[in-house]
Amino acid sequence: MTRLIDRRSLLWGAAAVGALVATSAYAAQKPVRRVSNGRKGDRANEGYDATAYFTAGAAVVGDPAAEISWEGAIWRFKDSDARALFAAAPETYAPQFGGYCANAMSMKKVVPANPEVWRIRDGKLYLFAGKPGGVKFDKDPEAMIAKAQAYWLTLTFIE
């Protein structure tokens, strides 16, 4: 009788673990927007001008009069010249990983970034949820980028 209970317990335990693993895998693969709408949920890069990081070396709030739609999101720019610059080569200026936090992405998490915490590396813009992510990036950018890129490629996107 003891053996039978042990086997049943083992089978139920295995079934519970299997269900937990399946649920975790599903939760990890929940579809996300290709471009983050930020913490406020209304604009790509929370309305900051994606070109300004490169041209002004600063995080600059965009003007509602200078907007463009790209990859299903609304992007703002400081002026029409910056908007035209982005429109001509959006992949050059858009933040990596859809504008989600690169540090979180490297830990297999999808977290909106703070557009005021950023780094440019090898001509690419990376955003972070907070200063600690940027500091961690500075210590080993290649490792963070590789891990984040590997996870980014597994994500399913909302079309």
Tab-separated table of N, CA and C in Angstrom:
chain	number	residue	atom	x	y	z
A	1	MET	N	0.815	-1.191	0.000
A	1	MET	CA	0.000	0.000	0.000
A	1	MET	C	0.865	1.264	0.000
A	2	THR	N	1.934	1.259	0.753
A	2	THR	CA	2.815	2.412	0.814
A	2	THR	C	3.423	2.707	-0.551
A	3	ARG	N	3.792	1.641	-1.264
A	3	ARG	CA	4.353	1.824	-2.594
A	3	ARG	C	3.370	2.483	-3.545
A	4	LEU	N	2.120	2.086	-3.483
A	4	LEU	CA	1.090	2.640	-4.346
A	4	LEU	C	0.922	4.136	-4.085
A	5	ILE	N	0.903	4.533	-2.838
A	5	ILE	CA	0.779	5.949	-2.490
A	5	ILE	C	2.001	6.709	-2.975
A	6	ASP	N	3.170	6.126	-2.807
A	6	ASP	CA	4.381	6.782	-3.263
A	6	ASP	C	4.366	6.984	-4.775
A	7	ARG	N	3.912	5.977	-5.501
A	7	ARG	CA	3.850	6.094	-6.963
A	7	ARG	C	2.831	7.148	-7.377
A	8	ARG	N	1.676	7.145	-6.710
A	8	ARG	CA	0.661	8.155	-7.028
A	8	ARG	C	1.195	9.553	-6.730
A	9	SER	N	1.826	9.692	-5.592
A	9	SER	CA	2.398	10.993	-5.229
A	9	SER	C	3.426	11.433	-6.260
A	10	LEU	N	4.233	10.492	-6.683
A	10	LEU	CA	5.249	10.784	-7.690
A	10	LEU	C	4.607	11.213	-9.005
A	11	LEU	N	3.569	10.496	-9.426
A	11	LEU	CA	2.880	10.842	-10.674
A	11	LEU	C	2.214	12.211	-10.586
A	12	TRP	N	1.521	12.472	-9.475
A	12	TRP	CA	0.878	13.778	-9.308
A	12	TRP	C	1.925	14.891	-9.243
A	13	GLY	N	3.011	14.626	-8.561
A	13	GLY	CA	4.085	15.615	-8.482
A	13	GLY	C	4.671	15.916	-9.846
A	14	ALA	N	4.890	14.864	-10.634
A	14	ALA	CA	5.427	15.053	-11.986
A	14	ALA	C	4.444	15.834	-12.847
A	15	ALA	N	3.156	15.536	-12.711
A	15	ALA	CA	2.136	16.255	-13.480
A	15	ALA	C	2.101	17.728	-13.083
A	16	ALA	N	2.222	18.000	-11.792
A	16	ALA	CA	2.214	19.386	-11.313
A	16	ALA	C	3.424	20.150	-11.835
A	17	VAL	N	4.582	19.516	-11.799
A	17	VAL	CA	5.796	20.157	-12.320
A	17	VAL	C	5.653	20.420	-13.814
A	18	GLY	N	5.126	19.456	-14.545
A	18	GLY	CA	4.920	19.635	-15.984
A	18	GLY	C	3.988	20.788	-16.279
A	19	ALA	N	2.909	20.901	-15.513
A	19	ALA	CA	1.964	22.009	-15.703
A	19	ALA	C	2.625	23.341	-15.383
A	20	LEU	N	3.427	23.375	-14.341
A	20	LEU	CA	4.123	24.595	-13.965
A	20	LEU	C	5.103	25.027	-15.047
A	21	VAL	N	5.856	24.095	-15.574
A	21	VAL	CA	6.811	24.396	-16.645
A	21	VAL	C	6.074	24.904	-17.878
A	22	ALA	N	4.984	24.248	-18.246
A	22	ALA	CA	4.213	24.670	-19.419
A	22	ALA	C	3.644	26.064	-19.212
A	23	THR	N	3.131	26.356	-18.020
A	23	THR	CA	2.581	27.675	-17.720
A	23	THR	C	3.676	28.729	-17.761
A	24	SER	N	4.835	28.428	-17.198
A	24	SER	CA	5.948	29.374	-17.209
A	24	SER	C	6.407	29.657	-18.627
A	25	ALA	N	6.480	28.633	-19.453
A	25	ALA	CA	6.897	28.823	-20.845
A	25	ALA	C	5.887	29.688	-21.576
A	26	TYR	N	4.590	29.467	-21.302
A	26	TYR	CA	3.566	30.280	-21.953
A	26	TYR	C	3.683	31.730	-21.506
A	27	ALA	N	3.846	31.938	-20.201
A	27	ALA	CA	3.944	33.300	-19.677
A	27	ALA	C	5.152	34.015	-20.258
A	28	ALA	N	6.256	33.307	-20.434
A	28	ALA	CA	7.464	33.915	-20.982
A	28	ALA	C	7.277	34.284	-22.447
A	29	GLN	N	6.379	33.598	-23.132
A	29	GLN	CA	6.180	33.837	-24.554
A	29	GLN	C	4.948	34.685	-24.842
A	30	LYS	N	4.416	35.358	-23.833
A	30	LYS	CA	3.272	36.233	-24.051
A	30	LYS	C	3.663	37.271	-25.104
A	31	PRO	N	2.855	37.440	-26.138
A	31	PRO	CA	3.213	38.393	-27.194
A	31	PRO	C	3.400	39.814	-26.652
A	32	VAL	N	4.377	40.510	-27.198
A	32	VAL	CA	4.662	41.890	-26.803
A	32	VAL	C	4.647	42.776	-28.042
A	33	ARG	N	4.523	44.064	-27.810
A	33	ARG	CA	4.592	45.017	-28.919
A	33	ARG	C	6.031	45.049	-29.438
A	34	ARG	N	6.189	45.163	-30.734
A	34	ARG	CA	7.527	45.220	-31.326
A	34	ARG	C	8.272	46.473	-30.855
A	35	VAL	N	7.531	47.539	-30.622
A	35	VAL	CA	8.109	48.778	-30.110
A	35	VAL	C	7.385	49.119	-28.811
A	36	SER	N	8.154	49.319	-27.758
A	36	SER	CA	7.571	49.654	-26.464
A	36	SER	C	6.859	50.997	-26.522
A	37	ASN	N	5.686	51.051	-25.933
A	37	ASN	CA	4.974	52.320	-25.795
A	37	ASN	C	5.338	52.996	-24.483
A	38	GLY	N	6.390	52.528	-23.870
A	38	GLY	CA	6.903	53.154	-22.661
A	38	GLY	C	6.093	52.862	-21.421
A	39	ARG	N	6.504	53.473	-20.351
A	39	ARG	CA	5.856	53.256	-19.061
A	39	ARG	C	4.473	53.884	-19.018
A	40	LYS	N	4.261	54.926	-19.813
A	40	LYS	CA	2.961	55.600	-19.842
A	40	LYS	C	2.027	54.973	-20.865
A	41	GLY	N	2.591	54.254	-21.821
A	41	GLY	CA	1.781	53.523	-22.783
A	41	GLY	C	1.195	54.318	-23.923
A	42	ASP	N	1.736	55.502	-24.200
A	42	ASP	CA	1.127	56.282	-25.272
A	42	ASP	C	2.058	56.660	-26.427
A	43	ARG	N	3.352	56.562	-26.258
A	43	ARG	CA	4.284	56.947	-27.320
A	43	ARG	C	5.535	56.073	-27.276
A	44	ALA	N	6.092	55.814	-28.455
A	44	ALA	CA	7.385	55.129	-28.515
A	44	ALA	C	8.412	56.014	-27.823
A	45	ASN	N	9.296	55.405	-27.101
A	45	ASN	CA	10.378	56.128	-26.427
A	45	ASN	C	9.830	57.236	-25.524
A	46	GLU	N	8.601	57.038	-25.054
A	46	GLU	CA	7.908	57.994	-24.183
A	46	GLU	C	7.904	59.406	-24.749
A	47	GLY	N	7.929	59.505	-26.065
A	47	GLY	CA	7.864	60.812	-26.705
A	47	GLY	C	9.201	61.518	-26.850
A	48	TYR	N	10.283	60.845	-26.500
A	48	TYR	CA	11.610	61.443	-26.665
A	48	TYR	C	12.079	61.254	-28.105
A	49	ASP	N	12.845	62.201	-28.585
A	49	ASP	CA	13.375	62.201	-29.949
A	49	ASP	C	14.510	61.178	-30.068
A	50	ALA	N	14.271	60.123	-30.837
A	50	ALA	CA	15.277	59.057	-30.990
A	50	ALA	C	16.530	59.531	-31.720
A	51	THR	N	16.424	60.556	-32.549
A	51	THR	CA	17.604	61.041	-33.272
A	51	THR	C	18.505	61.900	-32.386
A	52	ALA	N	17.938	62.532	-31.374
A	52	ALA	CA	18.701	63.467	-30.539
A	52	ALA	C	19.824	62.791	-29.764
A	53	TYR	N	19.663	61.530	-29.427
A	53	TYR	CA	20.743	60.822	-28.729
A	53	TYR	C	22.019	60.856	-29.573
A	54	PHE	N	21.839	60.766	-30.881
A	54	PHE	CA	22.969	60.740	-31.813
A	54	PHE	C	23.421	62.145	-32.209
A	55	THR	N	22.470	63.032	-32.459
A	55	THR	CA	22.818	64.360	-32.973
A	55	THR	C	23.143	65.375	-31.882
A	56	ALA	N	22.484	65.279	-30.731
A	56	ALA	CA	22.705	66.230	-29.645
A	56	ALA	C	23.409	65.595	-28.447
A	57	GLY	N	23.523	64.269	-28.466
A	57	GLY	CA	24.138	63.577	-27.337
A	57	GLY	C	23.325	63.724	-26.060
A	58	ALA	N	22.002	63.847	-26.227
A	58	ALA	CA	21.134	64.063	-25.073
A	58	ALA	C	19.755	63.466	-25.314
A	59	ALA	N	19.054	63.223	-24.220
A	59	ALA	CA	17.657	62.796	-24.293
A	59	ALA	C	16.815	64.067	-24.402
A	60	VAL	N	16.121	64.218	-25.520
A	60	VAL	CA	15.354	65.435	-25.797
A	60	VAL	C	13.889	65.065	-26.004
A	61	VAL	N	13.009	65.747	-25.294
A	61	VAL	CA	11.573	65.497	-25.435
A	61	VAL	C	11.121	65.984	-26.806
A	62	GLY	N	10.337	65.131	-27.484
A	62	GLY	CA	9.835	65.479	-28.805
A	62	GLY	C	8.619	66.386	-28.751
A	63	ASP	N	8.317	66.978	-29.891
A	63	ASP	CA	7.199	67.904	-30.050
A	63	ASP	C	6.023	67.158	-30.684
A	64	PRO	N	4.818	67.280	-30.131
A	64	PRO	CA	3.655	66.615	-30.735
A	64	PRO	C	3.415	67.030	-32.191
A	65	ALA	N	3.923	68.181	-32.584
A	65	ALA	CA	3.760	68.643	-33.967
A	65	ALA	C	4.704	67.917	-34.927
A	66	ALA	N	5.683	67.188	-34.381
A	66	ALA	CA	6.652	66.474	-35.224
A	66	ALA	C	6.582	64.982	-34.906
A	67	GLU	N	5.509	64.344	-35.347
A	67	GLU	CA	5.304	62.915	-35.095
A	67	GLU	C	5.358	62.121	-36.384
A	68	ILE	N	5.650	60.834	-36.224
A	68	ILE	CA	5.617	59.903	-37.349
A	68	ILE	C	5.213	58.531	-36.796
A	69	SER	N	4.571	57.744	-37.621
A	69	SER	CA	4.212	56.383	-37.229
A	69	SER	C	5.210	55.423	-37.869
A	70	TRP	N	5.756	54.524	-37.039
A	70	TRP	CA	6.688	53.511	-37.542
A	70	TRP	C	6.593	52.282	-36.647
A	71	GLU	N	6.535	51.116	-37.243
A	71	GLU	CA	6.459	49.841	-36.524
A	71	GLU	C	5.290	49.816	-35.531
A	72	GLY	N	4.178	50.425	-35.930
A	72	GLY	CA	2.982	50.389	-35.100
A	72	GLY	C	3.007	51.310	-33.899
A	73	ALA	N	3.926	52.242	-33.874
A	73	ALA	CA	4.032	53.167	-32.744
A	73	ALA	C	4.160	54.602	-33.252
A	74	ILE	N	3.798	55.543	-32.404
A	74	ILE	CA	3.945	56.964	-32.717
A	74	ILE	C	5.247	57.450	-32.087
A	75	TRP	N	6.090	58.050	-32.919
A	75	TRP	CA	7.381	58.580	-32.483
A	75	TRP	C	7.337	60.103	-32.572
A	76	ARG	N	7.908	60.778	-31.596
A	76	ARG	CA	7.978	62.241	-31.599
A	76	ARG	C	9.428	62.693	-31.757
A	77	PHE	N	9.558	63.894	-32.331
A	77	PHE	CA	10.883	64.468	-32.588
A	77	PHE	C	10.894	65.938	-32.214
A	78	LYS	N	12.088	66.483	-32.012
A	78	LYS	CA	12.176	67.883	-31.579
A	78	LYS	C	11.696	68.845	-32.652
A	79	ASP	N	11.845	68.434	-33.927
A	79	ASP	CA	11.380	69.287	-35.023
A	79	ASP	C	11.216	68.452	-36.290
A	80	SER	N	10.792	69.098	-37.362
A	80	SER	CA	10.539	68.374	-38.617
A	80	SER	C	11.828	67.840	-39.242
A	81	ASP	N	12.948	68.506	-39.007
A	81	ASP	CA	14.223	68.008	-39.539
A	81	ASP	C	14.603	66.673	-38.881
A	82	ALA	N	14.423	66.588	-37.577
A	82	ALA	CA	14.716	65.338	-36.860
A	82	ALA	C	13.753	64.240	-37.304
A	83	ARG	N	12.497	64.602	-37.519
A	83	ARG	CA	11.513	63.628	-38.005
A	83	ARG	C	11.928	63.099	-39.370
A	84	ALA	N	12.378	63.976	-40.254
A	84	ALA	CA	12.818	63.565	-41.593
A	84	ALA	C	14.058	62.671	-41.507
A	85	LEU	N	14.962	62.981	-40.601
A	85	LEU	CA	16.167	62.172	-40.405
A	85	LEU	C	15.782	60.748	-39.996
A	86	PHE	N	14.855	60.629	-39.059
A	86	PHE	CA	14.384	59.320	-38.615
A	86	PHE	C	13.660	58.597	-39.743
A	87	ALA	N	12.796	59.299	-40.443
A	87	ALA	CA	12.008	58.685	-41.525
A	87	ALA	C	12.905	58.109	-42.612
A	88	ALA	N	14.050	58.734	-42.845
A	88	ALA	CA	14.973	58.272	-43.882
A	88	ALA	C	15.714	56.994	-43.476
A	89	ALA	N	15.896	56.773	-42.180
A	89	ALA	CA	16.650	55.594	-41.710
A	89	ALA	C	16.235	55.231	-40.285
A	90	PRO	N	14.997	54.782	-40.094
A	90	PRO	CA	14.528	54.512	-38.727
A	90	PRO	C	15.340	53.456	-37.982
A	91	GLU	N	15.828	52.442	-38.684
A	91	GLU	CA	16.607	51.396	-38.009
A	91	GLU	C	17.905	51.943	-37.422
A	92	THR	N	18.406	53.026	-37.987
A	92	THR	CA	19.636	53.646	-37.496
A	92	THR	C	19.413	54.324	-36.148
A	93	TYR	N	18.238	54.919	-35.963
A	93	TYR	CA	17.982	55.733	-34.774
A	93	TYR	C	17.120	55.066	-33.706
A	94	ALA	N	16.297	54.126	-34.094
A	94	ALA	CA	15.411	53.479	-33.118
A	94	ALA	C	16.232	52.701	-32.095
A	95	PRO	N	15.812	52.725	-30.842
A	95	PRO	CA	16.543	51.960	-29.828
A	95	PRO	C	16.466	50.460	-30.088
A	96	GLN	N	17.489	49.771	-29.685
A	96	GLN	CA	17.533	48.318	-29.824
A	96	GLN	C	16.465	47.682	-28.935
A	97	PHE	N	16.079	46.480	-29.279
A	97	PHE	CA	15.113	45.692	-28.516
A	97	PHE	C	13.791	46.426	-28.345
A	98	GLY	N	13.402	47.167	-29.381
A	98	GLY	CA	12.111	47.830	-29.381
A	98	GLY	C	11.967	48.942	-28.361
A	99	GLY	N	13.079	49.374	-27.799
A	99	GLY	CA	13.018	50.413	-26.782
A	99	GLY	C	12.736	49.879	-25.384
A	100	TYR	N	12.750	48.560	-25.246
A	100	TYR	CA	12.623	47.966	-23.916
A	100	TYR	C	13.991	48.014	-23.238
A	101	CYS	N	14.009	47.840	-21.936
A	101	CYS	CA	15.249	47.878	-21.166
A	101	CYS	C	16.191	46.754	-21.602
A	102	ALA	N	17.385	47.130	-22.048
A	102	ALA	CA	18.365	46.140	-22.508
A	102	ALA	C	18.835	45.247	-21.360
A	103	ASN	N	18.964	45.814	-20.169
A	103	ASN	CA	19.386	45.016	-19.020
A	103	ASN	C	18.334	43.961	-18.687
A	104	ALA	N	17.081	44.358	-18.605
A	104	ALA	CA	16.005	43.402	-18.318
A	104	ALA	C	15.927	42.345	-19.415
A	105	MET	N	16.063	42.778	-20.664
A	105	MET	CA	16.004	41.844	-21.791
A	105	MET	C	17.101	40.791	-21.650
A	106	SER	N	18.274	41.188	-21.160
A	106	SER	CA	19.374	40.228	-20.983
A	106	SER	C	19.067	39.217	-19.881
A	107	MET	N	18.077	39.534	-19.041
A	107	MET	CA	17.649	38.619	-17.975
A	107	MET	C	16.309	37.966	-18.317
A	108	LYS	N	15.989	37.974	-19.612
A	108	LYS	CA	14.762	37.345	-20.127
A	108	LYS	C	13.498	37.968	-19.561
A	109	LYS	N	13.515	39.297	-19.479
A	109	LYS	CA	12.344	40.047	-19.019
A	109	LYS	C	12.074	41.172	-20.010
A	110	VAL	N	10.812	41.503	-20.178
A	110	VAL	CA	10.418	42.604	-21.050
A	110	VAL	C	9.907	43.728	-20.156
A	111	VAL	N	10.698	44.800	-20.062
A	111	VAL	CA	10.399	45.909	-19.159
A	111	VAL	C	10.540	47.220	-19.930
A	112	PRO	N	9.556	48.120	-19.833
A	112	PRO	CA	9.700	49.424	-20.486
A	112	PRO	C	10.933	50.156	-19.949
A	113	ALA	N	11.565	50.913	-20.815
A	113	ALA	CA	12.778	51.633	-20.433
A	113	ALA	C	12.472	53.081	-20.070
A	114	ASN	N	13.421	53.689	-19.408
A	114	ASN	CA	13.393	55.117	-19.106
A	114	ASN	C	14.232	55.788	-20.194
A	115	PRO	N	13.646	56.627	-21.041
A	115	PRO	CA	14.408	57.210	-22.150
A	115	PRO	C	15.545	58.131	-21.723
A	116	GLU	N	15.608	58.457	-20.436
A	116	GLU	CA	16.697	59.306	-19.958
A	116	GLU	C	17.903	58.500	-19.487
A	117	VAL	N	17.801	57.174	-19.547
A	117	VAL	CA	18.932	56.310	-19.177
A	117	VAL	C	19.299	55.517	-20.420
A	118	TRP	N	20.391	55.892	-21.049
A	118	TRP	CA	20.726	55.354	-22.366
A	118	TRP	C	22.231	55.275	-22.571
A	119	ARG	N	22.593	54.470	-23.565
A	119	ARG	CA	23.983	54.358	-24.013
A	119	ARG	C	23.963	54.155	-25.521
A	120	ILE	N	24.995	54.636	-26.188
A	120	ILE	CA	25.197	54.321	-27.602
A	120	ILE	C	26.462	53.490	-27.677
A	121	ARG	N	26.354	52.359	-28.333
A	121	ARG	CA	27.504	51.452	-28.490
A	121	ARG	C	27.517	50.963	-29.927
A	122	ASP	N	28.636	51.125	-30.597
A	122	ASP	CA	28.777	50.694	-31.993
A	122	ASP	C	27.650	51.241	-32.866
A	123	GLY	N	27.289	52.497	-32.626
A	123	GLY	CA	26.275	53.161	-33.444
A	123	GLY	C	24.849	52.722	-33.175
A	124	LYS	N	24.620	52.030	-32.056
A	124	LYS	CA	23.269	51.568	-31.715
A	124	LYS	C	22.871	52.114	-30.351
A	125	LEU	N	21.587	52.456	-30.243
A	125	LEU	CA	21.043	53.033	-29.023
A	125	LEU	C	20.442	51.953	-28.128
A	126	TYR	N	20.835	51.964	-26.863
A	126	TYR	CA	20.307	51.035	-25.865
A	126	TYR	C	19.694	51.849	-24.733
A	127	LEU	N	18.501	51.460	-24.319
A	127	LEU	CA	17.803	52.131	-23.226
A	127	LEU	C	17.717	51.198	-22.019
A	128	PHE	N	17.542	51.797	-20.847
A	128	PHE	CA	17.499	51.040	-19.598
A	128	PHE	C	16.370	51.550	-18.715
A	129	ALA	N	15.857	50.692	-17.856
A	129	ALA	CA	14.773	51.071	-16.947
A	129	ALA	C	15.274	52.015	-15.853
A	130	GLY	N	16.546	51.909	-15.513
A	130	GLY	CA	17.121	52.754	-14.469
A	130	GLY	C	18.632	52.808	-14.581
A	131	LYS	N	19.230	53.664	-13.780
A	131	LYS	CA	20.685	53.843	-13.825
A	131	LYS	C	21.476	52.562	-13.574
A	132	PRO	N	21.041	51.686	-12.668
A	132	PRO	CA	21.811	50.450	-12.450
A	132	PRO	C	21.984	49.621	-13.729
A	133	GLY	N	20.991	49.620	-14.600
A	133	GLY	CA	21.108	48.884	-15.861
A	133	GLY	C	22.197	49.458	-16.747
A	134	GLY	N	22.281	50.783	-16.796
A	134	GLY	CA	23.330	51.430	-17.575
A	134	GLY	C	24.712	51.151	-17.017
A	135	VAL	N	24.824	51.151	-15.694
A	135	VAL	CA	26.108	50.854	-15.041
A	135	VAL	C	26.527	49.419	-15.339
A	136	LYS	N	25.575	48.506	-15.260
A	136	LYS	CA	25.877	47.099	-15.562
A	136	LYS	C	26.308	46.956	-17.020
A	137	PHE	N	25.652	47.674	-17.914
A	137	PHE	CA	26.000	47.656	-19.335
A	137	PHE	C	27.445	48.116	-19.534
A	138	ASP	N	27.825	49.179	-18.849
A	138	ASP	CA	29.182	49.724	-18.973
A	138	ASP	C	30.256	48.705	-18.600
A	139	LYS	N	29.945	47.817	-17.672
A	139	LYS	CA	30.925	46.831	-17.206
A	139	LYS	C	31.184	45.728	-18.223
A	140	ASP	N	30.151	45.320	-18.955
A	140	ASP	CA	30.316	44.246	-19.940
A	140	ASP	C	29.229	44.350	-21.011
A	141	PRO	N	29.337	45.355	-21.874
A	141	PRO	CA	28.279	45.572	-22.866
A	141	PRO	C	28.084	44.407	-23.829
A	142	GLU	N	29.166	43.769	-24.233
A	142	GLU	CA	29.045	42.669	-25.194
A	142	GLU	C	28.208	41.523	-24.633
A	143	ALA	N	28.446	41.179	-23.370
A	143	ALA	CA	27.692	40.081	-22.753
A	143	ALA	C	26.217	40.440	-22.637
A	144	MET	N	25.928	41.671	-22.191
A	144	MET	CA	24.532	42.075	-22.054
A	144	MET	C	23.833	42.090	-23.401
A	145	ILE	N	24.482	42.640	-24.401
A	145	ILE	CA	23.884	42.706	-25.735
A	145	ILE	C	23.615	41.300	-26.269
A	146	ALA	N	24.575	40.408	-26.119
A	146	ALA	CA	24.403	39.035	-26.622
A	146	ALA	C	23.236	38.333	-25.939
A	147	LYS	N	23.141	38.465	-24.621
A	147	LYS	CA	22.038	37.822	-23.891
A	147	LYS	C	20.696	38.446	-24.262
A	148	ALA	N	20.671	39.765	-24.355
A	148	ALA	CA	19.428	40.453	-24.708
A	148	ALA	C	18.996	40.096	-26.124
A	149	GLN	N	19.948	40.053	-27.041
A	149	GLN	CA	19.635	39.705	-28.432
A	149	GLN	C	19.096	38.282	-28.527
A	150	ALA	N	19.696	37.370	-27.794
A	150	ALA	CA	19.238	35.975	-27.814
A	150	ALA	C	17.792	35.879	-27.329
A	151	TYR	N	17.455	36.612	-26.268
A	151	TYR	CA	16.077	36.565	-25.768
A	151	TYR	C	15.119	37.283	-26.722
A	152	TRP	N	15.525	38.420	-27.250
A	152	TRP	CA	14.703	39.190	-28.191
A	152	TRP	C	14.257	38.313	-29.356
A	153	LEU	N	15.155	37.476	-29.828
A	153	LEU	CA	14.839	36.615	-30.975
A	153	LEU	C	13.825	35.525	-30.639
A	154	THR	N	13.583	35.256	-29.364
A	154	THR	CA	12.596	34.239	-28.976
A	154	THR	C	11.202	34.824	-28.782
A	155	LEU	N	11.094	36.135	-28.733
A	155	LEU	CA	9.808	36.764	-28.427
A	155	LEU	C	8.826	36.667	-29.587
A	156	THR	N	7.567	36.641	-29.233
A	156	THR	CA	6.476	36.693	-30.198
A	156	THR	C	5.908	38.102	-30.124
A	157	PHE	N	5.679	38.700	-31.272
A	157	PHE	CA	5.226	40.085	-31.298
A	157	PHE	C	3.763	40.211	-31.690
A	158	ILE	N	3.116	41.207	-31.115
A	158	ILE	CA	1.747	41.542	-31.485
A	158	ILE	C	1.808	42.194	-32.854
A	159	GLU	N	1.017	41.713	-33.760
A	159	GLU	CA	1.023	42.287	-35.119
A	159	GLU	C	-0.051	43.326	-35.280
